């Protein structure tokens, strides 16, 4: 029996398990690309508008940080600048989670052991997962290229842009293959890989911010940090601007190296084990652990710390970048108008800060979903059954989880607001005042997060088996409505679906109590539905 | 007043009818064996008794209360060992035990430490690093550390080695001595025989038999082998005699315990030279209820029956069940000789 025996059969199993996810991924990416390309073409129809856009983007450090380096004034270049980072992040995370799901998670649940006892080679499970996921990335890229050409963009550039996105997926497939070997839990493997995605984002942003503007003012030549970020490679292909095809060899090289490393690691460790030896712990439970609240804190604290560090760094740097924003606005009235419309207020810098806080609130939504879905993970594992067989009521158990997630969200919001305020305050000379003001403004986003918590709780109560998929889908919809809704020119009714739409964009506008109260009421209703449904259903189910 | 009282219990999962009019009565202070083939509805019943699942119809009372409505209050008075123990992977075993005990309303720290020692369990290891048997031990220690009125144990010893099995049996006897009631679902017949005052056997969501082991034995035929001076005749006409056949001059047959008298009266007339009678083993007893073809299961030799009619279980439950047939043979042999 060779080390790869059974790969084909396992690959079919992966396809079978993920047929719906894969279909959404492979068809969703090109559809999104097509829609975005079309609407960008509508917003920047002529050379003049695009020249303005390119010049602004090349000179703005914020645009460089969030949209990557601009490469000229071709319509395709504008489409890439507007969409690349969002699509690349989505593809990176999808690939990561898919790899973990079909490797480490199988080991964690013991499914792999069941398979391993059959005629299955040592490397077969990993190889099967990688084959399917690389194939999915490739197929999605081919369709994306077709979609971009269909939207009227030049062939070579479309292929390069689509391949760049596919390359990001392939690169993170390789990274996840390695992290799946390192951590014992699928949560840990996902967290490691997601941290790599975050690090890549920061490196790319740094490299692009530190880069030089070309002589004609419409291009950015990134500095070296972008080159050590798999997210940055896609930009270096320079789609629609004299494509550098050889850059696409980088993700392929990373894939080969990653697979080799993953095989070598798999060779060294036992089934189900990681490379980091487990530590021992206390023989008795400390009194503060021994309650639903204590347990919830214990389960959340690691995750919360990771989020706190990430948000603090991001908030602080975005705050500092706020000052640079003033310069950019002065240079470009058209962009000023766009940002103004986004924030909705008079003062442009406040619009920028409001947009930042909105972005953080969306991100913290992911924390809330992740934290609350623990209940479902516990239910699927069987731990919930053991807990509910003790003298703890279902209401108390679920309520504790919701409360823990809410408190976590409050802490993270406050932290993000305060660090943004500190950063902005340091460059403008009023750190304390700004920290207090933006900390308060950030907290006003809480009702939207309560709605997110309510949505997850309601889904968990009513459709437990679909909790994970539906909860993340809901958040993704909110995210897409917020990030791309304006570019896609969606009707207001569609935008209203997202709770984030209704939060007053403080500090760009004055706070208003009514929308916040309505959001809180909606959240309360959703929570009540979720708890009531949970009280009346079977556990486990 | 019975501690557990279930009447005509029905539970469906979509199209699957997991419980189909189940009855179960467990009296105060008894150890009650709860048996049945895989998928017959034991765990489902237990989860209903714990208020985890909601019954479709029928009555269920635990310690005089409704398990669904009074779940929290009831749970202070009972302890549960799930069939498939899973724990918080990043807590240590000691922390998991203390947490479960505390959530139940407190545990006896002295007992906890003693049990850890007796079960030879290292409480400083993370739950994710425990073997199946050790996870099982964590749940058992957590349950027996709490002085409660009712212990609900769903295949608690699947995965325990024989030494630990003995410690477990001691614990069950101890809590029984202290006046507690135990509901014990198990596939390990030796354990059932050693511990249970009464057993209920269920099949396809319905109770098929309930009583003491002695009572159940009386419902099952005794195997008789007899060597006589003259060929025996007229056996087929006797009531309660089945499966008569001759091998090498010896007559083999099965007889219902109630008709032993008539059988002996008949045999004596042909000059009995040798006679052995074997009461049904537990294995035969259960296989009669478990298998698709009860008659075949009852007539086959124990080993053959075990091989052909044994419920096709998981590897984990298969191993102890196989081991138990030896134990049964030892227990039954002296009784057989005494008859
Ligand atoms: N959540 C569920 N959804 C659908 N069917 C279920 C569910 N839980 C149990 N069943 C079905 O109900 C029946 C009874 O299952 P149960 O787990 O109670 O059996 P059991 O007697 O405990 O078996 P075992 O000896 O294998 O533990 C089985 O057919 C099982 O497949
Ligand atoms: Mg069971």
Coordinates of N, CA, C and O in Angstrom, one line a residue, chain A residues 223-316:
Chain A
X223 N 6.8 48.5 -1.4 CA 8.1 48.2 -0.8 C 8.2 46.7 -0.5 O 7.2 46.0 -0.6
X224 N 9.3 46.3 0.0 CA 9.6 44.9 0.2 C 8.6 44.1 1.1 O 8.3 42.9 0.9
X225 N 8.0 44.7 2.2 CA 7.1 43.9 3.0 C 5.9 43.3 2.2 O 5.5 42.2 2.5
X226 N 5.5 43.9 1.1 CA 4.4 43.4 0.3 C 4.9 42.1 -0.3 O 4.0 41.2 -0.6
X227 N 6.2 41.9 -0.6 CA 6.6 40.7 -1.2 C 6.7 39.5 -0.3 O 6.8 38.4 -0.8
X228 N 6.7 39.7 1.0 CA 6.7 38.5 1.9 C 5.2 38.2 2.3 O 5.0 37.4 3.2
X229 N 4.3 38.9 1.7 CA 2.9 38.6 2.1 C 2.1 38.0 0.9 O 2.1 38.5 -0.2
X230 N 1.6 36.7 1.1 CA 0.9 36.1 0.0 C -0.3 36.9 -0.5 O -0.7 36.9 -1.7
X231 N -0.8 37.8 0.4 CA -1.9 38.7 -0.1 C -1.4 39.8 -1.0 O -2.0 40.2 -1.9
X232 N -0.1 40.1 -0.8 CA 0.5 41.2 -1.6 C 0.9 40.7 -3.0 O 0.9 41.5 -3.9
X233 N 1.2 39.4 -3.1 CA 1.7 38.9 -4.4 C 0.7 39.2 -5.5 O 1.0 39.6 -6.7
X234 N -0.6 39.1 -5.2 CA -1.7 39.3 -6.2 C -1.6 40.7 -6.8 O -1.8 40.9 -8.0
X235 N -1.2 41.7 -6.0 CA -1.1 43.0 -6.5 C 0.2 43.2 -7.4 O 0.2 43.9 -8.4
X236 N 1.2 42.4 -7.1 CA 2.4 42.5 -7.8 C 2.3 41.9 -9.2 O 3.2 42.1 -10.1
X237 N 1.3 41.2 -9.5 CA 1.0 40.7 -10.8 C 0.8 41.9 -11.8 O 1.0 41.8 -13.0
X238 N 0.3 43.0 -11.2 CA 0.0 44.2 -12.0 C -1.0 43.9 -13.2 O -0.7 44.1 -14.3
X239 N -2.1 43.3 -12.8 CA -3.1 43.0 -13.9 C -3.5 44.3 -14.5 O -3.7 45.4 -13.8
X240 N -3.8 44.3 -15.8 CA -4.2 45.5 -16.6 C -3.2 46.5 -16.7 O -3.4 47.7 -17.1
X241 N -1.9 46.2 -16.3 CA -0.9 47.2 -16.5 C 0.5 46.6 -16.8 O 1.4 46.6 -16.0
X242 N 0.5 45.9 -17.9 CA 1.8 45.2 -18.3 C 2.0 44.0 -17.3 O 2.9 44.0 -16.5
X243 N 1.1 43.0 -17.4 CA 1.1 41.9 -16.5 C 2.5 41.2 -16.3 O 3.2 41.0 -17.3
X244 N 2.8 41.0 -15.0 CA 4.1 40.3 -14.8 C 3.7 38.8 -14.4 O 3.4 38.5 -13.2
X245 N 3.6 38.0 -15.4 CA 3.1 36.7 -15.1 C 3.9 35.8 -14.2 O 3.4 35.0 -13.5
X246 N 5.2 36.1 -14.2 CA 6.1 35.2 -13.4 C 5.8 35.3 -11.9 O 6.0 34.4 -11.1
X247 N 5.1 36.4 -11.5 CA 4.8 36.5 -10.0 C 3.8 35.4 -9.6 O 3.8 35.0 -8.5
X248 N 3.0 34.9 -10.6 CA 2.1 33.8 -10.3 C 2.8 32.5 -9.9 O 2.2 31.6 -9.3
X249 N 4.1 32.5 -10.2 CA 4.9 31.3 -9.7 C 5.0 31.2 -8.2 O 5.2 30.2 -7.6
X250 N 4.9 32.4 -7.6 CA 5.2 32.5 -6.1 C 4.1 31.6 -5.3 O 4.5 30.8 -4.5
X251 N 2.8 31.8 -5.6 CA 1.9 30.9 -4.8 C 2.1 29.4 -5.2 O 1.9 28.6 -4.3
X252 N 2.4 29.1 -6.4 CA 2.6 27.7 -6.8 C 3.8 27.2 -6.0 O 3.8 26.1 -5.5
X253 N 4.9 28.0 -5.9 CA 6.1 27.6 -5.2 C 5.7 27.4 -3.7 O 6.1 26.4 -3.1
X254 N 4.9 28.3 -3.2 CA 4.5 28.2 -1.8 C 3.7 26.9 -1.6 O 3.8 26.2 -0.6
X255 N 2.8 26.6 -2.5 CA 2.0 25.4 -2.4 C 2.9 24.2 -2.3 O 2.8 23.3 -1.5
X256 N 3.9 24.1 -3.2 CA 4.8 22.9 -3.2 C 5.6 22.8 -1.9 O 5.6 21.8 -1.3
X257 N 6.1 24.0 -1.5 CA 6.9 24.0 -0.2 C 6.0 23.6 0.9 O 6.3 22.8 1.8
X258 N 4.8 24.2 1.0 CA 3.8 23.9 2.1 C 3.4 22.5 2.1 O 3.4 21.9 3.2
X259 N 3.2 21.9 1.0 CA 2.8 20.5 0.9 C 3.9 19.6 1.4 O 3.7 18.7 2.2
X260 N 5.1 19.9 1.0 CA 6.3 19.1 1.4 C 6.4 19.2 2.9 O 6.6 18.2 3.6
X261 N 6.3 20.4 3.4 CA 6.5 20.6 4.9 C 5.4 19.9 5.6 O 5.6 19.2 6.6
X262 N 4.1 20.0 5.1 CA 3.0 19.3 5.8 C 3.2 17.8 5.8 O 3.0 17.2 6.8
X263 N 3.7 17.3 4.7 CA 3.9 15.8 4.6 C 5.0 15.4 5.7 O 4.9 14.5 6.4
X264 N 6.1 16.3 5.7 CA 7.2 16.0 6.6 C 6.7 16.0 8.1 O 7.0 15.2 8.9
X265 N 5.8 17.0 8.4 CA 5.3 17.1 9.7 C 4.4 15.9 10.0 O 4.4 15.4 11.1
X266 N 3.6 15.6 9.1 CA 2.6 14.5 9.3 C 3.4 13.2 9.5 O 3.0 12.3 10.3
X267 N 4.6 13.1 8.9 CA 5.4 11.9 9.0 C 5.9 11.8 10.5 O 6.1 10.7 11.0
X268 N 6.2 12.9 11.1 CA 6.8 13.0 12.4 C 5.8 12.8 13.6 O 6.2 12.6 14.7
X269 N 4.6 13.0 13.3 CA 3.6 13.0 14.5 C 2.7 11.9 14.4 O 2.5 11.2 13.3
X270 N 2.0 11.6 15.5 CA 1.0 10.5 15.5 C -0.3 11.1 15.1 O -0.6 12.3 15.2
X271 N -1.2 10.2 14.6 CA -2.6 10.5 14.3 C -3.2 11.2 15.5 O -3.1 10.8 16.6
X272 N -3.8 12.4 15.2 CA -4.6 13.1 16.3 C -3.7 13.9 17.2 O -4.2 14.8 17.9
X273 N -2.4 13.8 17.1 CA -1.5 14.6 17.9 C -1.0 15.8 17.2 O -1.1 15.9 16.0
X274 N -0.5 16.8 18.0 CA 0.1 17.9 17.4 C 1.6 17.9 17.5 O 2.1 16.8 17.9
X275 N 2.3 19.0 17.3 CA 3.7 18.9 17.5 C 4.1 19.6 18.8 O 5.2 19.4 19.3
X276 N 3.1 20.3 19.4 CA 3.4 20.9 20.6 C 2.8 20.0 21.7 O 1.6 19.7 21.7
X277 N 3.7 19.5 22.6 CA 3.2 18.6 23.6 C 2.3 19.2 24.6 O 2.5 20.4 25.0
X278 N 1.2 18.5 24.9 CA 0.2 19.1 25.9 C 0.8 19.3 27.3 O 1.5 18.4 27.7
X279 N 0.4 20.4 27.9 CA 0.9 20.6 29.3 C -0.1 20.0 30.3 O -1.3 19.8 30.0
X280 N 0.4 19.8 31.5 CA -0.5 19.4 32.6 C -1.1 20.6 33.2 O -0.7 21.8 32.9
X281 N -2.2 20.4 34.0 CA -2.8 21.6 34.6 C -3.2 21.3 36.0 O -2.8 20.3 36.6
X282 N -4.0 22.1 36.6 CA -4.4 22.0 38.0 C -5.2 20.7 38.3 O -6.1 20.3 37.4
X283 N -5.0 20.1 39.4 CA -5.7 18.9 39.7 C -7.1 19.2 40.3 O -8.0 18.3 40.2
X284 N -7.3 20.3 40.8 CA -8.7 20.7 41.3 C -9.1 22.0 40.6 O -8.3 22.8 40.2
X285 N -10.4 22.1 40.5 CA -11.0 23.3 39.8 C -11.0 24.5 40.7 O -11.5 24.4 41.9
X286 N -10.4 25.6 40.3 CA -10.5 26.8 41.1 C -11.9 27.3 41.3 O -12.7 27.1 40.3
X287 N -12.3 27.8 42.5 CA -13.7 28.2 42.7 C -14.3 29.1 41.6 O -15.4 29.0 41.2
X288 N -13.5 30.0 41.1 CA -14.0 30.9 40.1 C -14.3 30.2 38.8 O -15.0 30.8 37.9
X289 N -13.8 29.0 38.5 CA -14.1 28.3 37.3 C -15.5 27.6 37.4 O -16.1 27.4 36.4
X290 N -15.9 27.3 38.7 CA -16.9 26.3 38.8 C -18.3 26.9 38.7 O -19.2 26.7 39.6
X291 N -18.6 27.6 37.7 CA -20.0 28.1 37.4 C -20.1 28.3 35.9 O -19.1 28.4 35.3
X292 N -21.3 28.4 35.4 CA -21.4 28.7 34.0 C -20.6 29.9 33.6 O -20.0 29.9 32.5
X293 N -20.7 31.0 34.4 CA -20.0 32.2 34.1 C -18.5 32.0 34.0 O -17.8 32.4 33.1
X294 N -18.0 31.3 35.1 CA -16.5 31.0 35.2 C -16.1 30.2 34.0 O -15.0 30.5 33.4
X295 N -16.9 29.2 33.6 CA -16.5 28.4 32.5 C -16.5 29.2 31.2 O -15.6 29.0 30.4
X296 N -17.5 30.0 31.0 CA -17.6 30.8 29.8 C -16.4 31.7 29.7 O -15.8 31.8 28.6
X297 N -16.0 32.3 30.8 CA -14.8 33.2 30.8 C -13.6 32.4 30.4 O -12.8 32.8 29.6
X298 N -13.4 31.2 31.0 CA -12.3 30.3 30.8 C -12.2 30.0 29.3 O -11.1 29.9 28.7
X299 N -13.4 29.7 28.7 CA -13.4 29.3 27.3 C -13.1 30.4 26.4 O -12.6 30.2 25.3
X300 N -13.5 31.6 26.8 CA -13.4 32.8 25.9 C -12.1 33.5 26.0 O -11.7 34.3 25.1
X301 N -11.4 33.4 27.1 CA -10.4 34.4 27.4 C -9.2 34.4 26.4 O -8.7 35.5 26.0
X302 N -8.9 33.2 25.9 CA -7.8 33.1 24.9 C -8.2 33.8 23.6 O -7.4 34.7 23.1
X303 N -9.4 33.5 23.1 CA -9.9 34.1 21.9 C -10.0 35.6 22.1 O -9.6 36.4 21.2
X304 N -10.5 36.0 23.2 CA -10.7 37.5 23.5 C -9.4 38.2 23.4 O -9.2 39.3 22.9
X305 N -8.4 37.6 24.0 CA -7.0 38.2 24.1 C -6.5 38.4 22.7 O -6.0 39.5 22.3
X306 N -6.6 37.4 21.8 CA -6.2 37.5 20.5 C -6.8 38.6 19.7 O -6.2 39.4 19.1
X307 N -8.2 38.7 19.9 CA -8.9 39.8 19.2 C -8.5 41.1 19.7 O -8.4 42.1 19.0
X308 N -8.3 41.2 21.1 CA -7.9 42.5 21.7 C -6.6 43.0 21.1 O -6.5 44.2 20.7
X309 N -5.6 42.1 21.0 CA -4.3 42.5 20.5 C -4.5 43.0 19.1 O -4.0 44.1 18.7
X310 N -5.1 42.2 18.3 CA -5.3 42.6 16.8 C -6.0 43.9 16.7 O -5.6 44.8 15.9
X311 N -7.1 44.1 17.4 CA -7.9 45.3 17.2 C -7.1 46.5 17.7 O -7.2 47.6 17.2
X312 N -6.4 46.3 18.8 CA -5.7 47.5 19.4 C -4.6 48.0 18.4 O -4.5 49.2 18.1
X313 N -3.9 47.0 17.8 CA -2.9 47.4 16.8 C -3.5 48.1 15.6 O -3.1 49.2 15.2
X314 N -4.6 47.5 15.1 CA -5.3 48.0 13.9 C -5.9 49.4 14.3 O -5.7 50.4 13.5
X315 N -6.5 49.5 15.4 CA -7.2 50.8 15.8 C -6.1 51.9 15.9 O -6.3 53.0 15.4
X316 N -5.0 51.6 16.6 CA -4.0 52.6 16.8 C -3.4 53.1 15.4 O -3.3 54.3 15.2

